[in-house]
Amino acid sequence: MFKKILIANRGEIACRIIKTARRMGIATVAVYSDADARAPFVQMADEAVHIGPSPAAQSYLIADKIIAACKATGAEAVHPGYGFLSERTSFAEALAKENIAFIGPPVNAIAAMGDKIESKKLAMKAGVNVVPGFVGEIDDTEHAVRISEEIGYPVMMKASAGGGGKGMRLAYNEQDVREGFEATKREGLNSFGDDRVFIEKFILNPRHIEIQILGDQHGNILYLNERECSIQRRHQKVVEEAPSPFVTPKMRKAMGEQCVALSRAVGYYSAGTVELIVSGADPSGESFYFLEMNTRLQVEHPVTECITGIDLVEQMIRIAAGEKLAMTQDDIKIDGWAIENRVYAEDPYRGFLPSTGRLTRYRPPVAGWTEDEDANGRRGVEGVRVDDGVYDGGEVSMFYDPMIAKLITWGQTRDEAADLQIAALDRFEIEGLGHNIDFVSAIMQHPRFRSGELTTGFIAEEYPDGFHGAASTPELVKSLAAIAGFVATAEADRARHVDGQLGDTLEPPARWQVKIGDAVHNIEMVDGDMHVDGEHFDLSMEYDPGDRLIEAEVGDEELAVKVSKMRTGFKLTTRGATHIARVLPGHIAHLADHMIEKIAPDLSRFLICPMPGLLTTLHVNAGDAVEAGQPLAVVEAMKMENILRAEKSGTVKIVNAKAGDSLAVDAVILEME
């Protein structure tokens, strides 16, 4: 077994690998860029080596720097995590030349399966179902249009070397192909150094189901059941679960055996994932097609670990060291249900725009990497696990993936795992930047999610007009009004004890009017009891001024509410929505009806940058006439291109920015007449 390994990655996956290596008694070496100098994974590792500036292209993607760090520290093997160099054959070959073990699959398997075009050809030869499409290189946009028309719309354009939702465009018509083909090529080139694109038929009502593969260097290959990853946004997975609510034992066996056969055809070993697209309209499960094989550890591997009890990172290390698998296919069971939500630095209330900046507050529901000693350690604490790589006061950088953490829950049933997610998300405190906690909580509560009727179109279909918070019942709003009244009383009680105030000491207000949305409730504290609208309300809670998280009991229900003060009340966040509670003392509340409503300014004549990013293209100049919907500019953020369009027809009056400028959020790019 190795004595020391180097992790050629960063963030939560670097922490994940270090955690297992430490348990195995293996020393670890971290490599880090300027942006990651204070990152948790650097502190967790036994040694750390600085490898360059913040951009990945100057640090984490430079194989020579990784190899130099191995030589300097005496690391015998490298675990690449996911992304970066994890599926680059040249990196694995360079390590082999230096007699450094690669904790991953053989080079020929990476080459065969990492290239989406070649892997489809190989799958076809192996008798695996593949999605109809054009397998070959595409010359230019006109060629792409002809191919798309031959296949039949809708089609999916994909970068051959793509992954992680990058380098993918869905086209419903010729215009979509003309607008998206070149952008797909650029994203492939910028993110993966390869601008080749292929086009395939987009299957309507599809489910994204993947099979976890594990093989050793002695010819043993197993499948570790499936994961359902159908809930995606921009082809980026948001929710993953294991097992799938759609897959039957018969389907699982058919899919697993076919994926093992495909893996065997390329002599695969280590952990790998075969991704399948499955027609949700076919309950037989026979309509499944090969999409691609990821020759690395997946982001969502924890849900498989939770239901099988197998540490995938440990197995990868043991396999790379030449050990045989200690289990057979018959040993692979399904114990309970696991769900993973990816907590991203993106603002669902603003169209999921990337959000970078400092984490002024970071408090996960359980500390990252903690676990019960007497339970399956891969299930965290009482079924709640947090895999993270950030810290309170740290920064989510523009240079890397916007993931803050992964929240994994395990329960005996799917509903139990989902309920644990909701409770844990309510207790997940993040401040300083936009995040998607409300959004994923809303998904966990959604009736369609609970029914298991999932497709990759779930988010687009259920939130066609964007996300505005989870739906709230009148009962929940009433509970929040009671909590706001309790908090207001506690704040007023403290305020009356401040020294140096004029006049006599006053009794704290006991009557409040709380307005949340259109609902208005009258709150009164009578002899320590809560009354709402004149009736006794069963509320049990504690609050000290300054508390940010309230644990309340409303009747028999537990409710965790994040609270922050506002000028005329509080912002209350729970159950997937943020509520603004206007709280006024009862004796003056009626005066609010006489306040003048502030009218928001008309900003439609401005093209405003919706997120921090790089202005890569500006299509117009001052004096140009534009039509509504016309592309005006392209802003790149988190390696994704975002096309900004005209809200209305008009003439460009002033242009305030130029291509190459780094823009702040809400920066005015141009103004219309």
XYZ file of C-alpha atoms in Angstrom:
673
model
C 0.000 0.000 0.000
C 1.100 3.572 -0.685
C 2.660 5.526 2.148
C 2.040 8.972 0.664
C -0.298 10.236 -2.069
C -0.747 13.623 -3.688
C -4.198 15.056 -4.451
C -4.177 16.936 -7.760
C -7.347 18.856 -6.996
C -8.926 21.355 -4.646
C -12.060 22.105 -2.633
C -14.412 19.496 -1.239
C -13.112 16.597 -3.312
C -9.560 17.192 -2.062
C -10.909 17.158 1.515
C -12.852 13.983 0.707
C -9.758 12.119 -0.508
C -7.632 13.329 2.412
C -10.256 12.086 4.873
C -10.154 8.514 3.564
C -6.365 8.499 3.159
C -5.980 9.599 6.769
C -8.214 6.749 7.931
C -6.073 4.317 5.893
C -2.883 5.639 7.477
C -1.654 7.214 4.237
C 0.089 10.612 4.329
C -1.284 13.264 1.953
C 0.117 16.124 -0.086
C -2.068 19.007 -1.262
C -1.241 21.332 -4.140
C -2.755 24.800 -4.163
C -2.990 28.009 -6.158
C -2.856 31.586 -4.867
C -6.642 31.664 -4.438
C -6.575 28.525 -2.276
C -3.711 29.423 0.060
C -6.025 29.404 3.121
C -8.423 26.711 1.920
C -9.437 23.893 4.301
C -7.934 21.138 2.133
C -4.518 22.806 2.428
C -4.850 22.750 6.220
C -6.102 19.136 6.281
C -3.232 17.679 4.257
C 0.031 16.593 5.884
C 2.022 18.664 3.367
C 1.110 21.374 0.866
C 2.881 22.656 -2.237
C 2.134 25.965 -3.950
C 1.809 25.477 -7.716
C 0.989 28.877 -9.171
C -1.485 31.699 -9.803
C -5.240 31.443 -9.290
C -6.372 30.587 -12.858
C -6.559 26.799 -13.239
C -4.755 27.010 -16.565
C -1.706 28.304 -14.684
C -1.866 25.925 -11.720
C -4.140 22.882 -11.418
C -4.016 22.115 -15.136
C -0.202 22.146 -15.389
C 0.873 18.497 -15.221
C 4.572 19.358 -14.887
C 3.885 21.274 -11.671
C 1.959 18.329 -10.214
C 4.770 15.916 -11.061
C 7.375 18.282 -9.633
C 5.378 18.411 -6.386
C 5.320 14.592 -6.288
C 9.091 14.432 -6.663
C 9.674 17.136 -4.062
C 7.505 15.401 -1.456
C 8.095 11.754 -2.307
C 4.446 11.068 -3.164
C 4.075 7.608 -4.701
C 0.663 8.120 -6.290
C -1.713 10.852 -7.447
C -5.480 10.993 -6.981
C -6.898 13.463 -9.532
C -10.401 13.837 -8.027
C -12.839 15.020 -10.714
C -12.384 17.743 -13.308
C -8.989 19.298 -14.015
C -6.555 16.515 -15.050
C -8.715 13.566 -13.972
C -9.516 12.407 -17.528
C -6.442 13.635 -19.388
C -4.456 10.748 -20.878
C -1.306 12.821 -21.227
C -1.263 13.353 -17.465
C -1.626 9.648 -16.668
C 1.112 8.842 -19.216
C 3.443 11.471 -17.746
C 2.959 10.007 -14.263
C 3.720 6.513 -15.547
C 7.020 7.715 -17.044
C 8.036 8.963 -13.604
C 6.927 5.708 -11.910
C 4.166 7.549 -10.052
C 0.903 5.606 -9.755
C -2.277 7.134 -11.139
C -5.252 6.461 -8.869
C -7.682 5.963 -11.694
C -8.323 3.838 -14.789
C -5.790 2.766 -17.436
C -4.799 5.251 -20.126
C -6.439 3.307 -22.950
C -9.796 3.351 -21.116
C -9.576 7.103 -20.501
C -8.787 7.651 -24.176
C -11.562 5.375 -25.418
C -14.295 6.578 -23.085
C -13.243 10.151 -22.393
C -13.794 11.176 -26.002
C -17.572 11.289 -26.480
C -17.336 10.676 -30.221
C -15.014 7.672 -29.948
C -16.889 6.255 -26.963
C -20.143 6.246 -28.923
C -18.474 4.329 -31.733
C -17.078 1.827 -29.224
C -20.461 1.428 -27.538
C -22.092 0.730 -30.893
C -19.519 -1.982 -31.623
C -20.130 -3.511 -28.192
C -23.848 -3.743 -28.918
C -24.871 -1.020 -26.475
C -27.858 1.152 -27.361
C -26.763 4.654 -28.350
C -28.763 7.819 -28.978
C -29.296 8.534 -32.709
C -26.958 11.243 -33.903
C -23.975 12.273 -35.975
C -20.802 10.546 -34.830
C -17.978 12.470 -36.451
C -16.404 15.887 -36.672
C -18.529 18.827 -37.801
C -16.959 21.306 -40.200
C -18.825 24.540 -39.471
C -22.180 26.082 -38.571
C -23.753 25.295 -41.955
C -22.724 21.659 -41.594
C -24.212 21.645 -38.072
C -27.505 23.001 -39.414
C -27.698 20.301 -42.120
C -26.936 17.541 -39.596
C -29.541 18.856 -37.158
C -32.227 18.911 -39.830
C -31.390 15.341 -40.850
C -31.604 14.079 -37.242
C -34.739 16.087 -36.506
C -35.256 18.738 -33.844
C -34.750 19.007 -30.960
C -31.033 18.169 -30.977
C -28.249 18.470 -28.419
C -24.886 19.982 -29.356
C -22.081 18.746 -27.126
C -18.386 19.460 -26.860
C -16.593 16.159 -27.444
C -14.376 16.602 -24.383
C -17.107 18.263 -22.321
C -18.387 17.435 -18.884
C -20.008 18.976 -15.836
C -22.735 20.596 -17.924
C -20.260 22.767 -19.830
C -20.092 22.817 -23.612
C -23.717 21.779 -24.178
C -26.546 23.518 -26.044
C -30.106 22.377 -26.725
C -31.447 23.474 -30.118
C -35.139 23.423 -31.048
C -34.692 25.046 -34.456
C -32.180 26.311 -36.989
C -31.747 29.654 -35.215
C -30.757 27.887 -31.996
C -28.093 25.924 -33.900
C -26.718 29.043 -35.559
C -26.551 30.897 -32.237
C -25.263 28.007 -30.151
C -22.831 26.013 -32.296
C -19.918 28.451 -32.125
C -20.580 29.103 -28.411
C -20.438 25.347 -27.760
C -17.096 25.149 -29.600
C -15.699 28.056 -27.585
C -16.815 26.608 -24.258
C -15.240 23.265 -25.191
C -11.994 24.986 -26.126
C -11.904 27.259 -23.070
C -12.831 24.576 -20.530
C -11.257 21.455 -22.023
C -8.828 22.559 -24.730
C -10.877 20.768 -27.433
C -13.360 22.517 -29.731
C -14.805 19.433 -31.451
C -18.591 19.174 -31.252
C -21.034 16.356 -31.943
C -24.812 16.449 -32.353
C -27.403 13.910 -31.250
C -31.151 13.567 -30.956
C -32.588 15.000 -27.761
C -34.963 12.479 -26.197
C -38.102 14.080 -24.822
C -39.156 13.257 -21.237
C -35.735 11.753 -20.547
C -34.447 10.459 -17.234
C -30.731 10.608 -16.489
C -29.690 7.398 -14.768
C -26.107 6.317 -14.235
C -24.447 3.086 -13.162
C -21.484 3.126 -10.785
C -18.740 0.755 -11.954
C -15.884 -0.576 -9.838
C -13.195 -2.850 -11.241
C -9.754 -4.102 -10.183
C -6.616 -4.886 -12.179
C -7.362 -8.615 -12.017
C -10.399 -8.605 -14.308
C -13.114 -8.243 -11.677
C -15.757 -5.618 -12.546
C -18.898 -4.880 -10.524
C -21.790 -2.460 -10.771
C -22.751 -0.688 -7.542
C -26.374 -0.026 -8.437
C -27.646 3.184 -10.004
C -28.059 6.862 -9.261
C -30.894 9.054 -10.525
C -29.585 12.447 -11.652
C -32.542 13.714 -13.671
C -33.011 17.034 -11.875
C -30.600 19.285 -13.721
C -30.277 22.927 -14.667
C -28.343 23.850 -17.779
C -27.343 20.165 -17.931
C -25.635 20.557 -14.536
C -26.877 18.071 -11.942
C -28.579 19.638 -8.938
C -30.134 16.680 -7.113
C -28.852 13.098 -7.117
C -30.272 10.064 -5.376
C -29.668 6.374 -4.997
C -31.398 4.187 -5.810
C -33.673 5.538 -8.554
C -37.435 5.567 -7.909
C -37.922 4.478 -11.546
C -35.560 1.504 -11.747
C -36.845 -2.008 -11.040
C -34.586 -4.927 -10.072
C -34.934 -6.258 -13.636
C -33.918 -2.889 -15.135
C -31.038 -2.560 -12.675
C -29.661 -5.945 -13.688
C -29.991 -5.243 -17.431
C -28.366 -1.829 -17.184
C -25.644 -2.994 -14.825
C -24.645 -6.010 -16.893
C -24.526 -3.987 -20.094
C -22.376 -1.305 -18.439
C -20.033 -3.963 -17.054
C -19.711 -5.458 -20.546
C -18.833 -2.036 -21.940
C -16.243 -1.520 -19.202
C -14.767 -4.936 -19.824
C -14.414 -4.131 -23.537
C -11.895 -1.400 -22.675
C -10.157 -3.275 -19.840
C -11.506 -0.862 -17.260
C -10.465 -0.751 -13.627
C -10.931 1.758 -10.769
C -14.187 3.656 -10.195
C -16.127 4.847 -13.203
C -19.644 5.824 -14.147
C -21.646 4.916 -17.234
C -24.302 7.538 -17.887
C -27.548 6.474 -19.526
C -30.500 8.385 -20.864
C -33.727 6.530 -20.221
C -37.148 7.184 -21.700
C -39.455 7.943 -18.801
C -42.394 7.106 -21.057
C -41.342 3.442 -21.224
C -42.067 1.767 -17.861
C -40.357 -1.423 -19.071
C -37.033 0.362 -18.747
C -35.807 -1.200 -21.968
C -35.477 2.189 -23.700
C -32.125 3.181 -22.261
C -29.216 4.558 -24.248
C -25.525 5.053 -23.614
C -24.559 8.710 -23.211
C -20.975 8.654 -22.006
C -18.623 7.117 -19.497
C -16.923 9.260 -16.898
C -13.579 7.637 -16.178
C -13.226 9.144 -12.729
C -14.924 9.630 -9.390
C -18.280 11.404 -9.727
C -19.355 14.430 -7.705
C -22.397 12.448 -6.558
C -20.511 9.350 -5.361
C -21.589 9.837 -1.691
C -25.157 8.622 -2.326
C -23.788 5.313 -3.619
C -21.537 5.061 -0.571
C -24.523 5.627 1.716
C -26.644 2.790 0.335
C -23.834 0.261 -0.243
C -21.516 1.016 2.684
C -18.542 1.026 0.273
C -15.948 3.820 0.441
C -15.266 4.470 -3.241
C -12.151 6.549 -2.616
C -10.675 3.768 -0.488
C -11.430 1.232 -3.211
C -9.769 3.429 -5.853
C -6.619 3.642 -3.757
C -6.546 -0.097 -3.080
C -7.124 -0.919 -6.760
C -4.328 1.441 -7.836
C -2.050 -0.363 -5.365
C -2.855 -3.659 -7.119
C -5.263 -5.168 -4.596
C -8.170 -7.374 -5.636
C -11.744 -6.364 -4.899
C -12.810 -7.899 -1.581
C -16.437 -8.176 -2.678
C -18.463 -9.862 -5.419
C -21.595 -8.759 -7.254
C -23.748 -10.741 -4.821
C -22.330 -8.681 -1.947
C -23.662 -5.419 -3.392
C -26.904 -4.549 -1.607
C -29.202 -1.551 -1.286
C -29.661 -0.337 2.280
C -32.068 2.595 2.568
C -32.161 5.708 0.402
C -29.748 8.609 -0.047
C -30.225 12.063 -1.584
C -27.571 14.662 -2.395
C -28.202 18.337 -3.042
C -25.444 20.496 -4.458
C -25.262 23.827 -2.656
C -24.103 26.329 -5.266
C -23.036 29.970 -5.167
C -25.790 31.075 -7.518
C -28.875 33.189 -6.986
C -32.112 31.368 -7.924
C -34.081 34.578 -7.365
C -32.075 36.232 -10.159
C -32.230 33.542 -12.784
C -29.528 31.384 -11.111
C -26.800 33.856 -11.959
C -23.362 32.981 -10.558
C -22.565 34.694 -7.271
C -18.976 35.127 -6.153
C -17.581 36.766 -3.069
C -16.864 36.288 0.609
C -18.776 33.916 2.859
C -19.473 36.341 5.688
C -21.229 33.496 7.479
C -20.973 29.749 6.886
C -22.652 27.358 9.293
C -23.579 23.924 7.882
C -26.226 21.858 9.718
C -23.457 19.465 10.815
C -19.761 20.201 10.574
C -18.154 19.007 7.380
C -16.566 15.537 7.513
C -18.058 14.585 10.889
C -19.626 11.164 11.361
C -21.190 8.872 13.939
C -18.682 6.439 15.394
C -21.244 3.668 15.841
C -22.915 3.983 12.424
C -21.954 3.789 8.785
C -19.446 6.644 8.669
C -20.393 7.466 5.131
C -23.813 8.617 6.398
C -22.571 11.527 8.518
C -24.368 12.332 11.770
C -27.846 10.853 12.233
C -28.197 10.554 8.476
C -26.893 14.050 7.619
C -23.535 14.407 5.869
C -21.836 17.574 4.615
C -18.941 17.394 2.157
C -17.462 20.871 1.887
C -14.270 22.708 1.085
C -15.036 26.252 2.248
C -14.888 28.042 5.586
C -16.504 30.890 7.480
C -14.925 34.072 6.112
C -13.530 32.349 3.021
C -14.204 33.326 -0.554
C -15.984 31.638 -3.441
C -13.684 32.575 -6.293
C -14.531 33.399 -9.888
C -11.760 31.028 -10.978
C -13.401 27.712 -10.098
C -16.659 25.801 -9.845
C -19.351 27.636 -7.808
C -20.010 24.671 -5.499
C -20.074 25.574 -1.806
C -20.906 22.162 -0.372
C -22.751 18.898 -0.900
C -25.536 18.003 1.513
C -26.209 14.266 1.697
C -28.967 12.654 3.723
C -29.742 8.985 4.311
C -32.942 7.387 5.525
C -34.682 4.065 5.444
C -37.106 5.436 2.830
C -36.999 8.065 0.101
C -39.439 10.314 1.966
C -37.336 10.063 5.115
C -34.208 11.106 3.228
C -36.082 14.032 1.629
C -37.501 15.162 4.987
C -33.986 15.140 6.431
C -32.870 17.318 3.513
C -35.559 19.921 4.256
C -34.704 20.018 7.954
C -30.963 20.246 7.276
C -31.359 22.948 4.620
C -33.388 25.045 7.079
C -30.371 24.934 9.401
C -27.776 25.670 6.703
C -26.612 29.267 7.207
C -24.864 31.030 4.324
C -24.487 34.796 4.069
C -22.442 37.107 1.880
C -23.430 35.801 -1.532
C -26.342 34.264 -3.384
C -26.989 30.550 -2.901
C -29.550 27.960 -3.941
C -30.617 26.588 -0.544
C -34.207 27.824 -0.878
C -34.403 26.316 -4.351
C -33.250 22.808 -3.496
C -35.471 22.835 -0.412
C -38.421 23.708 -2.660
C -37.563 20.738 -4.888
C -37.488 18.401 -1.888
C -41.013 19.535 -0.983
C -42.403 19.495 -4.529
C -45.237 16.967 -5.040
C -43.768 15.890 -8.378
C -40.403 15.156 -6.801
C -42.084 13.220 -4.023
C -43.974 11.168 -6.621
C -40.712 10.186 -8.342
C -42.016 11.347 -11.752
C -38.752 12.980 -12.775
C -37.258 14.043 -16.102
C -34.338 16.242 -17.038
C -36.935 18.914 -17.865
C -38.203 19.045 -14.258
C -36.818 22.500 -13.411
C -37.782 24.118 -16.720
C -41.274 22.639 -16.536
C -41.997 23.352 -12.878
C -40.359 26.799 -12.740
C -40.969 28.218 -16.250
C -41.024 31.810 -14.966
C -38.055 31.415 -12.675
C -37.884 30.667 -8.978
C -39.662 32.912 -6.502
C -39.537 30.760 -3.397
C -41.347 27.613 -2.363
C -45.095 27.856 -1.973
C -46.131 28.576 1.619
C -49.313 27.495 3.340
C -51.414 29.979 5.354
C -50.553 27.917 8.432
C -46.808 28.401 7.868
C -47.235 32.156 7.326
C -49.252 32.357 10.547
C -46.475 30.533 12.413
C -43.867 32.923 10.995
C -45.987 35.898 12.038
C -46.092 34.535 15.589
C -42.321 34.017 15.581
C -41.784 37.562 14.248
C -43.965 38.930 17.051
C -41.991 36.995 19.657
C -38.682 38.251 18.233
C -39.966 41.846 18.094
C -40.977 41.645 21.761
C -37.530 40.371 22.758
C -35.788 43.094 20.743
C -38.009 45.809 22.250
C -37.396 44.467 25.750
C -33.652 44.808 25.277
C -33.987 48.270 23.732
C -35.824 49.657 26.781
C -32.873 48.739 29.036
C -30.328 50.819 27.115
C -28.822 53.507 29.391
C -29.142 57.227 28.728
C -32.619 57.281 27.202
C -34.967 60.220 27.796
C -38.070 59.763 29.849
C -39.240 56.977 32.090
C -38.537 53.302 31.522
C -41.351 51.981 29.329
C -42.955 48.601 29.248
C -42.107 46.686 26.053
C -44.829 46.640 23.402
C -46.928 43.499 23.767
C -49.109 43.985 20.691
C -47.809 43.813 17.124
C -49.170 43.787 13.623
C -47.201 41.476 11.324
C -47.623 41.658 7.562
C -46.126 38.886 5.398
C -47.085 39.192 1.757
C -50.826 39.833 1.700
C -51.420 38.192 5.071
C -51.829 40.415 8.139
C -51.850 38.950 11.656
C -52.273 40.637 15.025
C -49.878 39.264 17.620
C -50.220 39.746 21.372
C -48.278 38.426 24.350
C -50.590 37.860 27.326
C -48.982 36.659 30.563
C -46.231 34.974 28.587
C -48.643 33.240 26.212
C -48.795 33.896 22.500
C -52.068 34.971 20.906
C -52.561 35.309 17.156
C -55.654 37.146 15.916
C -57.205 36.856 19.354
C -56.693 33.107 19.736
C -54.131 31.190 21.792
C -51.231 29.970 19.649
C -49.114 26.981 20.674
C -45.551 28.282 20.182
C -42.454 27.208 22.102
C -39.141 28.937 21.321
C -36.219 30.838 22.749
C -34.653 33.959 21.292
C -31.870 36.249 22.421
C -31.300 39.441 20.429
C -28.625 38.697 17.860
C -29.600 35.051 17.298
C -29.605 34.133 13.613
C -31.245 30.715 13.798
C -34.429 29.987 15.720
C -35.495 26.488 16.699
C -39.228 26.634 17.348
C -41.967 24.152 18.122
C -45.342 25.016 16.658
C -47.762 22.509 18.082
C -46.136 19.150 17.354
C -44.033 20.446 14.443
C -40.394 21.533 14.628
C -39.509 24.612 12.613
C -36.009 26.023 12.064
C -36.076 29.649 10.903
C -33.159 31.845 9.888
C -33.773 35.444 10.962
C -32.141 38.790 10.163
C -33.235 42.292 11.140
C -34.568 44.798 8.641
C -35.559 48.434 9.116
C -39.229 47.702 9.736
C -39.173 44.051 10.652
C -37.370 40.829 9.879
C -36.358 38.568 7.032
C -37.399 35.023 7.862
C -36.151 32.061 5.850
C -37.482 28.522 6.157
C -38.957 25.709 4.091
C -37.467 26.933 0.815
C -38.617 30.543 0.886
C -37.559 33.901 2.266
C -40.353 35.980 3.808
C -40.238 39.697 4.588
C -42.171 40.341 7.782
C -43.166 43.969 8.387
C -43.606 44.278 12.147
C -45.224 47.388 13.646
C -46.391 48.102 17.216
C -50.142 47.582 17.411
C -50.936 51.173 18.407
C -49.334 52.683 15.276
C -49.883 49.928 12.694
C -52.967 51.634 11.252
C -50.810 54.597 10.194
C -48.986 52.401 7.653
C -51.988 52.726 5.347
C -51.089 56.388 4.854
C -47.513 55.749 3.713
C -46.762 56.552 0.070
C -45.755 53.526 -2.004
C -42.292 53.847 -3.539
C -42.384 53.221 -7.281
C -39.428 51.296 -8.688
C -37.509 53.120 -11.458
C -37.804 51.942 -15.062
C -34.485 50.299 -15.934
C -35.595 48.749 -19.220
C -33.525 51.195 -21.276
C -30.313 49.966 -19.631
C -28.404 46.774 -20.432
C -27.241 45.771 -16.952
C -24.635 43.107 -16.216
C -26.505 40.490 -14.153
C -23.422 38.964 -12.510
C -19.702 39.633 -11.991
C -17.968 38.512 -15.181
C -15.879 39.227 -18.253
C -17.449 41.071 -21.185
C -16.192 38.899 -24.035
C -18.294 40.284 -26.891
C -20.203 43.508 -27.560
C -22.372 43.259 -30.674
C -23.502 46.902 -30.996
C -22.196 50.457 -31.007
C -23.732 53.826 -30.167
C -26.326 54.751 -32.767
C -27.214 51.162 -33.741
C -30.880 50.226 -33.941
C -31.804 47.018 -32.106
C -34.873 44.793 -31.873
C -36.342 43.195 -28.766
C -34.629 39.868 -28.079
C -31.561 40.739 -30.158
C -28.228 39.597 -28.631
C -26.311 42.673 -27.465
C -23.419 41.283 -25.438
C -21.838 38.108 -24.089
C -20.599 37.921 -20.496
C -18.500 34.972 -19.310
C -18.760 33.880 -15.678
C -17.675 30.593 -14.080
C -16.511 29.428 -17.557
C -20.067 29.762 -18.913
C -21.098 32.211 -21.635
C -24.256 34.246 -20.955
C -25.968 36.043 -23.859
C -27.547 39.376 -22.849
C -30.464 40.466 -25.056
C -32.387 43.672 -25.652
C -35.548 43.961 -23.546
C -37.193 46.230 -26.113
C -36.588 47.775 -29.530
C -34.728 51.063 -29.744
C -31.472 52.819 -30.549
C -28.244 52.541 -28.591
C -27.504 55.908 -26.982
C -24.336 55.324 -24.942
C -21.936 52.375 -24.620
C -20.132 52.283 -21.262
C -18.008 49.149 -21.639
C -15.861 47.356 -24.170
C -14.924 43.744 -24.863
C -12.330 42.561 -22.362
C -13.688 44.596 -19.441
C -14.285 42.892 -16.092
C -17.728 43.954 -14.942
C -19.315 44.076 -11.502
C -22.869 42.960 -10.892
C -25.400 45.631 -11.980
C -22.793 47.487 -14.052
C -24.471 49.406 -16.907
C -23.076 48.127 -20.200
C -25.087 50.423 -22.452
C -28.064 52.765 -22.459
C -30.889 52.954 -24.994
C -32.572 56.181 -26.105
